[in-house]
Short mmCIF file of C-alpha atoms in Angstrom, two decimals:
data_model
loop_
_atom_site.label_atom_id
_atom_site.label_comp_id
_atom_site.label_asym_id
_atom_site.label_seq_id
_atom_site.Cartn_x
_atom_site.Cartn_y
_atom_site.Cartn_z
CA MET A 1 -6.26 27.64 -1.07
CA ARG A 2 -3.06 25.81 -2.03
CA VAL A 3 -2.82 22.50 -0.19
CA ALA A 4 0.51 20.65 -0.29
CA VAL A 5 0.45 16.87 0.17
CA PRO A 6 3.85 15.24 0.77
CA ALA A 7 3.80 12.34 -1.69
CA VAL A 8 6.52 10.03 -0.43
CA GLN A 9 4.40 6.94 0.30
CA GLY A 10 0.82 5.96 1.07
CA ALA A 11 -2.61 7.32 0.18
CA PHE A 12 -1.53 10.77 -1.02
CA ALA A 13 -3.51 10.51 -4.27
CA GLU A 14 -6.69 9.94 -2.22
CA GLN A 15 -6.01 13.09 -0.16
CA ILE A 16 -5.40 15.16 -3.28
CA ALA A 17 -8.67 13.95 -4.82
CA TYR A 18 -10.48 14.58 -1.52
CA PHE A 19 -9.26 18.14 -1.14
CA LYS A 20 -9.79 18.94 -4.81
CA ALA A 21 -13.39 17.76 -4.40
CA ALA A 22 -13.64 19.97 -1.30
CA GLY A 23 -12.64 22.96 -3.42
CA ALA A 24 -8.91 23.37 -2.82
CA ASP A 25 -5.95 23.44 -5.17
CA ALA A 26 -4.27 20.29 -3.83
CA PHE A 27 -1.00 18.95 -5.24
CA GLU A 28 1.88 16.53 -4.65
CA VAL A 29 5.15 17.51 -3.03
CA ARG A 30 7.74 14.84 -3.77
CA ASN A 31 10.95 16.68 -3.02
CA LEU A 32 12.55 19.91 -1.91
CA ARG A 33 12.20 21.51 -5.34
CA ASP A 34 8.43 20.85 -5.33
CA TRP A 35 8.17 22.38 -1.87
CA GLU A 36 10.12 25.48 -2.82
CA ASN A 37 7.84 26.04 -5.82
CA ALA A 38 4.69 25.22 -3.86
CA ARG A 39 3.80 28.45 -2.02
CA ALA A 40 1.53 26.27 0.10
CA ASP A 41 -1.19 27.71 2.34
CA ALA A 42 -1.86 24.43 4.13
CA LEU A 43 -0.35 20.99 4.58
CA VAL A 44 -2.01 17.55 4.48
CA LEU A 45 -0.17 14.55 5.92
CA PRO A 46 -1.65 11.40 4.34
CA GLY A 47 -2.09 7.83 5.58
CA GLY A 48 0.43 5.13 4.79
CA GLU A 49 3.19 3.40 6.73
CA SER A 50 4.66 5.89 9.17
CA THR A 51 7.99 4.00 9.34
CA VAL A 52 8.42 4.47 5.59
CA GLN A 53 7.20 8.06 5.53
CA ARG A 54 9.53 9.22 8.28
CA LYS A 55 12.49 7.71 6.47
CA LEU A 56 11.57 9.27 3.13
CA ILE A 57 10.58 12.68 4.48
CA ARG A 58 14.09 12.83 5.91
CA SER A 59 15.97 11.50 2.90
CA THR A 60 14.12 13.82 0.51
CA GLY A 61 15.16 16.79 2.64
CA LEU A 62 11.53 17.72 3.30
CA PHE A 63 11.80 17.32 7.07
CA GLU A 64 13.33 20.70 7.95
CA PRO A 65 11.07 22.91 5.79
CA LEU A 66 7.94 21.02 6.84
CA GLU A 67 8.92 21.19 10.51
CA GLU A 68 9.53 24.90 10.14
CA ALA A 69 6.21 25.50 8.34
CA ILE A 70 4.31 23.62 11.05
CA ALA A 71 6.13 25.59 13.77
CA ARG A 72 5.24 28.85 12.00
CA GLY A 73 1.57 27.88 12.28
CA MET A 74 0.75 26.53 8.83
CA PRO A 75 -2.64 24.73 9.02
CA VAL A 76 -2.18 20.94 8.99
CA PHE A 77 -4.68 18.16 8.33
CA ALA A 78 -3.28 14.73 9.23
CA THR A 79 -4.78 11.25 9.01
CA CYS A 80 -3.54 7.99 10.53
CA ALA A 81 0.21 7.81 9.75
CA GLY A 82 0.16 11.61 9.46
CA ALA A 83 -1.17 11.89 13.02
CA ILE A 84 1.65 9.60 14.19
CA LEU A 85 4.23 11.87 12.55
CA LEU A 86 2.78 14.89 14.37
CA ALA A 87 2.50 13.39 17.86
CA ARG A 88 4.74 14.64 20.65
CA LYS A 89 5.04 11.10 21.97
CA ILE A 90 4.91 7.80 20.06
CA GLU A 91 4.88 4.70 22.25
CA GLY A 92 8.15 2.81 21.77
CA GLU A 93 9.54 5.22 19.18
CA GLU A 94 11.16 8.60 18.88
CA PRO A 95 8.74 11.37 17.91
CA PHE A 96 9.00 12.80 14.39
CA PHE A 97 7.62 16.35 14.06
CA GLY A 98 6.49 16.25 17.70
CA ALA A 99 4.33 19.34 17.10
CA LEU A 100 1.04 18.06 18.53
CA ASP A 101 0.74 17.44 22.26
CA ILE A 102 -0.74 13.94 22.20
CA GLU A 103 0.61 10.48 22.91
CA ILE A 104 -0.16 7.91 20.27
CA ARG A 105 0.17 4.15 19.98
CA ARG A 106 0.83 2.71 16.53
CA ASN A 107 -1.47 -0.16 15.49
CA GLY A 108 -3.34 0.49 18.74
CA TYR A 109 -6.31 -1.62 17.65
CA GLY A 110 -4.15 -4.47 16.31
CA ARG A 111 -3.51 -5.91 12.85
CA GLN A 112 -5.65 -5.82 9.70
CA ASN A 113 -8.02 -8.35 11.29
CA GLU A 114 -8.95 -5.58 13.74
CA SER A 115 -9.39 -2.88 11.06
CA PHE A 116 -12.97 -1.63 10.93
CA SER A 117 -15.32 1.03 9.72
CA THR A 118 -17.90 2.79 11.83
CA SER A 119 -19.38 6.22 12.26
CA CYS A 120 -17.70 8.90 14.33
CA THR A 121 -19.00 11.86 16.25
CA VAL A 122 -17.18 14.99 15.07
CA TRP A 123 -17.94 18.35 16.66
CA GLY A 124 -21.05 16.79 18.13
CA ILE A 125 -22.35 15.59 14.76
CA ASP A 126 -22.52 11.84 14.89
CA ASP A 127 -22.72 10.42 11.41
CA PHE A 128 -19.25 10.77 9.90
CA PRO A 129 -18.20 7.59 8.05
CA ALA A 130 -14.84 6.56 9.52
CA THR A 131 -12.48 3.84 8.31
CA PHE A 132 -9.74 2.62 10.64
CA ILE A 133 -6.90 0.74 8.90
CA ARG A 134 -4.37 -0.70 11.37
CA ALA A 135 -5.07 2.62 13.02
CA PRO A 136 -3.29 4.24 15.96
CA THR A 137 -4.99 4.97 19.27
CA ILE A 138 -4.62 8.27 21.10
CA SER A 139 -3.52 7.37 24.62
CA ALA A 140 -2.96 10.82 26.18
CA ILE A 141 -3.98 14.36 25.32
CA GLY A 142 -2.25 17.61 26.31
CA LYS A 143 -4.13 20.40 28.04
CA ASP A 144 -4.31 22.70 25.02
CA VAL A 145 -5.61 19.96 22.77
CA GLU A 146 -9.33 19.63 22.05
CA VAL A 147 -10.88 16.24 21.29
CA VAL A 148 -13.05 16.84 18.23
CA ALA A 149 -13.84 13.27 17.15
CA ARG A 150 -14.96 10.24 19.11
CA CYS A 151 -15.87 6.71 18.05
CA ASN A 152 -17.46 4.34 20.53
CA GLY A 153 -16.45 6.73 23.30
CA MET A 154 -12.73 6.74 22.37
CA PRO A 155 -11.00 9.93 21.24
CA THR A 156 -10.09 9.48 17.56
CA GLY A 157 -9.48 13.02 16.41
CA VAL A 158 -8.00 16.17 17.93
CA LYS A 159 -7.51 19.84 17.18
CA CYS A 160 -4.83 22.13 18.53
CA ALA A 161 -4.33 25.63 17.18
CA ARG A 162 -4.44 25.11 13.38
CA ILE A 163 -3.73 21.37 13.41
CA ILE A 164 -6.42 18.71 12.94
CA ALA A 165 -5.27 15.10 13.37
CA LEU A 166 -7.42 12.00 12.95
CA ALA A 167 -6.69 8.30 13.56
CA TRP A 168 -9.02 7.41 10.67
CA HIS A 169 -9.52 8.20 6.99
CA PRO A 170 -12.23 10.69 5.95
CA GLU A 171 -10.54 10.79 2.52
CA LEU A 172 -11.66 7.19 1.88
CA SER A 173 -15.30 8.31 2.08
CA ARG A 174 -17.23 10.70 -0.15
CA ASP A 175 -18.11 12.85 2.85
CA LEU A 176 -16.38 16.18 2.26
CA ARG A 177 -17.56 17.98 5.41
CA LEU A 178 -14.32 17.54 7.33
CA GLY A 179 -12.18 18.64 4.42
CA ARG A 180 -14.33 21.73 3.92
CA LYS A 181 -14.25 22.48 7.63
CA PHE A 182 -10.45 22.30 7.57
CA LEU A 183 -10.25 24.60 4.54
CA GLU A 184 -12.51 27.12 6.30
CA MET A 185 -10.29 26.99 9.37
CA ALA A 186 -7.16 27.39 7.22
CA ALA A 187 -8.66 30.37 5.37
CA GLY A 188 -9.76 32.07 8.60
CA MET B 1 -17.50 -11.59 3.69
CA SER B 2 -19.43 -8.34 3.83
CA GLU B 3 -18.97 -5.66 1.19
CA ASN B 4 -17.69 -3.47 3.99
CA ARG B 5 -14.90 -5.94 4.85
CA GLN B 6 -13.89 -6.09 1.19
CA GLU B 7 -13.61 -2.30 1.14
CA ILE B 8 -11.53 -2.23 4.34
CA ASN B 9 -9.21 -4.84 2.85
CA ARG B 10 -8.82 -2.86 -0.37
CA ASN B 11 -8.11 0.22 1.77
CA LEU B 12 -5.07 -1.44 3.40
CA ALA B 13 -3.52 -1.89 -0.05
CA GLN B 14 -4.15 1.83 -0.70
CA MET B 15 -2.05 2.62 2.37
CA LEU B 16 0.81 0.52 0.95
CA LYS B 17 0.94 2.42 -2.35
CA GLY B 18 4.24 3.92 -3.39
CA GLY B 19 5.90 1.36 -1.14
CA VAL B 20 8.11 -1.70 -1.45
CA ILE B 21 7.09 -5.10 -0.08
CA MET B 22 10.10 -7.30 0.64
CA ASP B 23 10.48 -11.09 0.93
CA VAL B 24 12.12 -12.09 4.22
CA THR B 25 12.90 -15.47 5.73
CA THR B 26 13.95 -14.58 9.29
CA PRO B 27 13.09 -12.00 11.98
CA GLU B 28 16.55 -10.46 11.43
CA GLN B 29 15.89 -9.95 7.73
CA ALA B 30 12.46 -8.52 8.58
CA LYS B 31 14.09 -5.95 10.84
CA ILE B 32 16.60 -5.01 8.14
CA ALA B 33 13.72 -4.59 5.68
CA GLU B 34 11.69 -2.45 8.09
CA ALA B 35 14.70 -0.26 8.90
CA ALA B 36 15.36 0.18 5.18
CA GLY B 37 11.81 1.47 4.64
CA ALA B 38 9.79 -1.58 3.53
CA ALA B 39 6.04 -0.83 3.57
CA ALA B 40 5.37 -4.49 4.41
CA VAL B 41 7.22 -7.80 4.48
CA MET B 42 6.36 -11.17 2.94
CA ALA B 43 7.31 -13.93 5.38
CA LEU B 44 8.42 -17.12 3.69
CA GLU B 45 10.72 -20.04 4.41
CA ARG B 46 12.76 -19.74 1.26
CA ILE B 47 12.96 -16.87 -1.18
CA PRO B 48 11.82 -17.71 -4.73
CA ALA B 49 15.37 -18.12 -6.11
CA ASP B 50 16.02 -20.82 -3.50
CA ILE B 51 12.64 -22.45 -4.08
CA ARG B 52 13.57 -22.63 -7.75
CA ALA B 53 17.03 -24.04 -6.99
CA ALA B 54 15.79 -26.59 -4.46
CA GLY B 55 12.94 -27.94 -6.61
CA GLY B 56 10.36 -30.26 -5.07
CA VAL B 57 7.00 -29.27 -3.59
CA SER B 58 6.90 -25.85 -2.02
CA ARG B 59 4.27 -25.16 0.66
CA MET B 60 3.03 -22.55 3.12
CA SER B 61 5.68 -21.57 5.67
CA ASP B 62 5.79 -22.81 9.26
CA PRO B 63 3.32 -20.65 11.27
CA ALA B 64 5.86 -20.42 14.11
CA MET B 65 8.36 -18.86 11.70
CA ILE B 66 5.72 -16.40 10.45
CA LYS B 67 4.80 -15.48 14.03
CA GLY B 68 8.47 -14.79 14.78
CA ILE B 69 8.45 -12.25 11.96
CA GLN B 70 5.12 -10.74 13.10
CA ASP B 71 6.67 -10.20 16.52
CA ALA B 72 9.82 -8.63 15.08
CA VAL B 73 8.27 -5.77 13.08
CA SER B 74 5.47 -3.17 13.32
CA ILE B 75 4.68 -3.00 9.58
CA PRO B 76 2.14 -5.33 7.90
CA VAL B 77 3.20 -8.96 7.47
CA MET B 78 2.07 -11.00 4.47
CA ALA B 79 2.51 -14.73 3.82
CA LYS B 80 1.93 -17.11 0.93
CA CYS B 81 -0.44 -20.04 0.58
CA ARG B 82 -0.61 -22.43 -2.37
CA ILE B 83 -3.09 -21.68 -5.16
CA GLY B 84 -6.41 -23.29 -4.22
CA HIS B 85 -5.25 -24.39 -0.75
CA ILE B 86 -8.23 -23.27 1.31
CA ALA B 87 -6.88 -24.83 4.52
CA GLU B 88 -3.47 -23.13 4.32
CA ALA B 89 -5.28 -19.81 3.81
CA ARG B 90 -7.40 -20.50 6.90
CA VAL B 91 -4.25 -21.19 8.92
CA LEU B 92 -2.74 -17.87 7.82
CA GLU B 93 -5.97 -16.07 8.65
CA ALA B 94 -6.04 -17.75 12.07
CA ILE B 95 -2.60 -16.38 12.98
CA GLY B 96 -3.71 -12.84 12.09
CA ILE B 97 -1.72 -12.33 8.89
CA ASP B 98 -2.29 -8.88 7.33
CA TYR B 99 -2.40 -10.11 3.71
CA ILE B 100 -2.48 -13.62 2.19
CA ASP B 101 -0.66 -14.08 -1.12
CA GLU B 102 -2.31 -16.94 -3.03
CA SER B 103 0.89 -17.50 -4.91
CA GLU B 104 2.17 -19.29 -8.00
CA VAL B 105 5.63 -19.29 -6.38
CA LEU B 106 4.49 -22.22 -4.25
CA SER B 107 3.38 -25.51 -5.82
CA PRO B 108 -0.32 -25.22 -6.73
CA ALA B 109 -2.63 -27.35 -4.58
CA ASP B 110 -5.48 -27.13 -7.09
CA ASP B 111 -4.93 -27.03 -10.83
CA LEU B 112 -8.44 -25.76 -11.60
CA TYR B 113 -9.92 -23.70 -8.79
CA HIS B 114 -8.56 -20.72 -6.91
CA ILE B 115 -9.70 -20.05 -3.36
CA ASP B 116 -13.08 -18.31 -2.97
CA LYS B 117 -11.49 -15.37 -1.23
CA ASN B 118 -14.87 -13.71 -0.64
CA LYS B 119 -15.35 -16.25 2.17
CA PHE B 120 -12.41 -14.88 4.15
CA ARG B 121 -12.05 -11.95 6.51
CA ALA B 122 -8.31 -11.60 5.76
CA PRO B 123 -7.32 -9.77 2.56
CA PHE B 124 -5.73 -11.55 -0.39
CA VAL B 125 -3.26 -10.44 -3.04
CA CYS B 126 -3.04 -12.51 -6.24
CA GLY B 127 -0.80 -12.55 -9.28
CA ALA B 128 -2.09 -11.77 -12.77
CA ARG B 129 -0.55 -11.63 -16.25
CA ASP B 130 -3.32 -9.72 -17.95
CA LEU B 131 -6.57 -7.88 -17.31
CA GLY B 132 -8.82 -10.93 -17.58
CA GLU B 133 -6.79 -12.83 -15.01
CA ALA B 134 -6.73 -9.80 -12.67
CA LEU B 135 -10.51 -9.37 -12.88
CA ARG B 136 -11.12 -13.10 -12.32
CA ARG B 137 -9.04 -12.93 -9.13
CA ILE B 138 -10.86 -9.77 -8.00
CA GLY B 139 -14.18 -11.51 -8.70
CA GLU B 140 -13.01 -14.30 -6.36
CA GLY B 141 -12.33 -11.66 -3.70
CA ALA B 142 -8.71 -10.54 -4.16
CA ALA B 143 -8.26 -7.08 -2.57
CA MET B 144 -4.95 -6.37 -4.32
CA ILE B 145 -3.30 -7.50 -7.57
CA ARG B 146 0.35 -7.91 -8.51
CA THR B 147 1.94 -8.94 -11.78
CA LYS B 148 3.22 -12.48 -11.76
CA GLY B 149 6.59 -11.81 -13.31
CA GLU B 150 8.81 -14.86 -13.25
CA PRO B 151 9.76 -15.21 -9.59
CA GLY B 152 13.26 -15.96 -8.43
CA THR B 153 14.97 -15.12 -11.71
CA GLY B 154 16.11 -11.53 -11.24
CA ASP B 155 14.82 -11.04 -14.80
CA VAL B 156 12.14 -8.35 -15.12
CA VAL B 157 11.01 -9.23 -18.63
CA GLN B 158 7.79 -11.01 -17.58
CA ALA B 159 6.80 -8.37 -15.04
CA VAL B 160 7.25 -5.74 -17.74
CA ARG B 161 5.20 -7.79 -20.20
CA HIS B 162 2.37 -8.35 -17.69
CA LEU B 163 2.28 -4.74 -16.59
CA ARG B 164 2.27 -3.38 -20.14
CA LYS B 165 -0.36 -5.86 -21.23
CA MET B 166 -2.65 -5.03 -18.30
CA GLN B 167 -2.29 -1.27 -18.79
CA SER B 168 -2.91 -1.43 -22.52
CA GLU B 169 -5.97 -3.66 -22.02
CA ILE B 170 -7.31 -1.19 -19.45
CA ARG B 171 -6.90 1.65 -21.96
CA ARG B 172 -8.64 -0.40 -24.63
CA ILE B 173 -11.62 -1.24 -22.36
CA ALA B 174 -11.93 2.39 -21.26
CA ALA B 175 -12.25 3.45 -24.92
CA LEU B 176 -15.07 1.02 -25.79
CA ARG B 177 -18.63 2.01 -26.57
CA GLU B 178 -20.94 0.92 -23.79
CA ASP B 179 -22.64 -1.74 -25.91
CA GLU B 180 -19.23 -3.32 -26.64
CA ILE B 181 -18.49 -4.11 -22.99
CA PHE B 182 -20.47 -7.38 -23.00
CA GLU B 183 -18.38 -8.86 -25.78
CA ALA B 184 -15.19 -7.61 -24.08
CA ALA B 185 -16.19 -9.38 -20.84
CA LYS B 186 -16.71 -12.58 -22.81
CA GLN B 187 -13.31 -12.29 -24.48
CA LEU B 188 -11.55 -11.49 -21.21
CA ALA B 189 -13.44 -14.29 -19.43
CA ALA B 190 -14.02 -11.78 -16.65
CA PRO B 191 -17.07 -10.73 -14.59
CA LEU B 192 -19.17 -8.15 -16.43
CA ASP B 193 -19.56 -5.75 -13.47
CA LEU B 194 -15.78 -5.56 -13.08
CA VAL B 195 -15.23 -4.95 -16.80
CA LYS B 196 -17.80 -2.14 -16.51
CA TYR B 197 -15.86 -0.72 -13.58
CA VAL B 198 -12.66 -0.66 -15.66
CA HIS B 199 -14.55 0.95 -18.55
CA ASP B 200 -16.00 3.71 -16.34
CA ASN B 201 -12.89 4.37 -14.20
CA GLY B 202 -9.95 3.55 -16.49
CA LYS B 203 -8.29 1.49 -13.76
CA LEU B 204 -8.62 -1.69 -11.71
CA PRO B 205 -10.94 -1.52 -8.69
CA VAL B 206 -7.98 -2.55 -6.49
CA VAL B 207 -4.36 -1.49 -6.10
CA ASN B 208 -1.91 -3.06 -8.58
CA PHE B 209 1.75 -3.70 -7.68
CA ALA B 210 4.57 -5.08 -9.82
CA ALA B 211 6.31 -8.30 -8.85
CA GLY B 212 8.85 -10.69 -10.30
CA GLY B 213 12.51 -10.15 -11.03
CA VAL B 214 12.94 -6.66 -9.55
CA ALA B 215 16.60 -6.46 -8.45
CA THR B 216 17.80 -2.85 -8.80
CA PRO B 217 16.57 0.72 -8.10
CA ALA B 218 16.21 1.21 -11.87
CA ASP B 219 14.04 -1.94 -12.10
CA ALA B 220 11.74 -0.46 -9.46
CA ALA B 221 11.65 2.90 -11.28
CA LEU B 222 10.79 1.07 -14.52
CA MET B 223 7.81 -0.63 -12.85
CA MET B 224 6.51 2.71 -11.55
CA GLU B 225 7.02 4.27 -14.99
CA LEU B 226 4.85 1.52 -16.49
CA GLY B 227 2.02 2.22 -14.06
CA ALA B 228 2.64 -0.01 -11.04
CA GLU B 229 1.46 1.50 -7.75
CA GLY B 230 4.31 -0.09 -5.78
CA VAL B 231 6.65 -3.07 -6.04
CA PHE B 232 7.31 -6.44 -4.48
CA VAL B 233 10.96 -7.40 -4.25
CA GLY B 234 11.51 -11.08 -3.73
CA SER B 235 14.95 -12.57 -4.08
CA GLY B 236 16.55 -9.31 -5.27
CA ILE B 237 17.43 -7.95 -1.85
CA PHE B 238 18.64 -10.81 0.31
CA LYS B 239 20.42 -12.50 -2.61
CA SER B 240 22.54 -9.40 -3.14
CA GLY B 241 25.86 -8.28 -1.66
CA ASP B 242 24.60 -5.53 0.66
CA PRO B 243 20.89 -6.12 1.42
CA ALA B 244 20.32 -3.13 3.75
CA LYS B 245 21.80 -0.63 1.30
CA ARG B 246 20.07 -2.12 -1.74
CA ALA B 247 16.73 -2.28 0.09
CA ALA B 248 16.92 1.40 1.08
CA ALA B 249 17.91 2.39 -2.47
CA ILE B 250 14.97 0.49 -3.99
CA VAL B 251 12.58 2.14 -1.48
CA ARG B 252 13.83 5.60 -2.41
CA ALA B 253 13.76 4.89 -6.16
CA THR B 254 10.17 3.63 -5.92
CA ALA B 255 9.06 6.81 -4.13
CA ASP B 256 10.83 9.28 -6.40
CA TRP B 257 11.12 7.22 -9.60
CA GLN B 258 10.86 10.21 -11.96
CA ASP B 259 14.13 11.73 -10.74
CA ALA B 260 16.71 9.99 -12.95
CA LYS B 261 19.61 11.81 -11.33
CA LEU B 262 18.54 10.45 -7.98
CA VAL B 263 18.11 6.92 -9.36
CA ALA B 264 21.65 7.21 -10.77
CA GLU B 265 23.00 8.13 -7.33
CA LEU B 266 21.01 5.34 -5.72
CA SER B 267 22.34 2.80 -8.21
CA ALA B 268 26.00 3.64 -7.51
CA ASN B 269 28.17 1.37 -5.36
CA LEU B 270 25.41 -0.98 -4.30
CA GLY B 271 27.66 -4.04 -4.44
CA ALA B 272 26.76 -7.18 -6.34
CA ALA B 273 23.17 -7.55 -7.54
CA MET B 274 21.67 -11.00 -7.44
CA VAL B 275 23.21 -12.98 -10.28
CA GLY B 276 19.86 -14.06 -11.62
CA ILE B 277 18.99 -16.30 -14.48
CA ASN B 278 17.39 -15.30 -17.76
CA ALA B 279 13.73 -16.21 -17.84
CA THR B 280 14.30 -17.99 -21.17
CA GLU B 281 16.90 -20.30 -19.61
CA ILE B 282 14.64 -21.87 -17.00
CA GLN B 283 12.68 -25.11 -17.02
CA LEU B 284 9.94 -24.32 -14.51
CA ILE B 285 7.61 -21.53 -15.64
CA MET B 286 5.79 -20.42 -12.51
CA GLU B 287 3.72 -17.75 -14.25
CA GLU B 288 1.81 -20.55 -16.03
CA ARG B 289 0.43 -21.69 -12.68
CA GLY B 290 -3.24 -20.69 -12.22
CA LYS B 291 -5.05 -18.85 -15.00
#
């Protein structure tokens, strides 16, 4: 499984290490040339600052091919800023890819003082270590979207078709279950 | 501070990697920086070049001014306190700052002790010139490290020296036999557990940015080449002819620093860079502040 990770800004190295540990061939995509050579089977959108990532994904020319790949149904795993980039609606901002029917609020919990770690219930299993860093909140969910992760009752992760998007960072833990689950879904 | 909090604070720096953190003095500048692609802004009353020119005692910025910048942007906002000034740090924590820079750019409040940053909930970034200094700051609770450089000069020579020194010391520690680590910790005057971490992992336990004198896209690319995980740009942007354009060019060069053709395009027609002053021509050596 070849997993492309756009490496414009943020925690892309962590995602590559996470998916390598989960058994995939994960690699950086920094520009159009990298993407054209990638022959990617799946896409991972890492955490970071979404304002920076949206600017750089555009200026590197990666926006159009990534948008097209997502529209064609390429499996996508997105965390934090990545989930923001996918959302159909972003409070107070224009959407970016707009491919996932959720509404999201940036920094929904507040500033770094409000960042926290806890455990999340994912697919009914309730011991996933979850770190929220200036994380977004999911404020509305479309009818075809399934809530797959909850923390303290709040929806924090969703699945729609072959997209999984989380407000938190499984890649900052050593728990590979979610990565493996995504790879299984992508292979299926 | 719990171990968990320390980890969460280190995690925020991981999210800033590959990014540019820009000094700003007004909400308007903060908005320009955010629009240009800054990963975070450093709110301060005067940029280092002006602090250097004005002389006198330089302190934490007015909290009202910092709050104005927090309200203007959605990206993380950092601010500086004086080295050892526990009370200034508490003020910054109280207003919900995302990162506190215990900074040699301001006049030190304590010429012996740094702040015990483990006692705070807010994360700290600290300057370091070498591995020992970096590990001492991390031992005190710093969740992110930057090189000291020589702030406000527009001269990268110190930042380059600090970055090279740190990287070469890390390589040296990683190559040691296990029974040599104790002596290395003594020589570095650094906590043993952190020296062991560097030995086992070949890197610092926290994110390391470059800072000091970065003024051009090529300067930023040089820092990334030498192993920085991102850059701080202080006076270089808002002391230049076209801040918005230069800021965006530095952001792009930091992200895709290996593409020399791109850095060439980004460097073209940027207008006047900050004039700068050679680090050897200055009287006040800020990097000497705090060891």
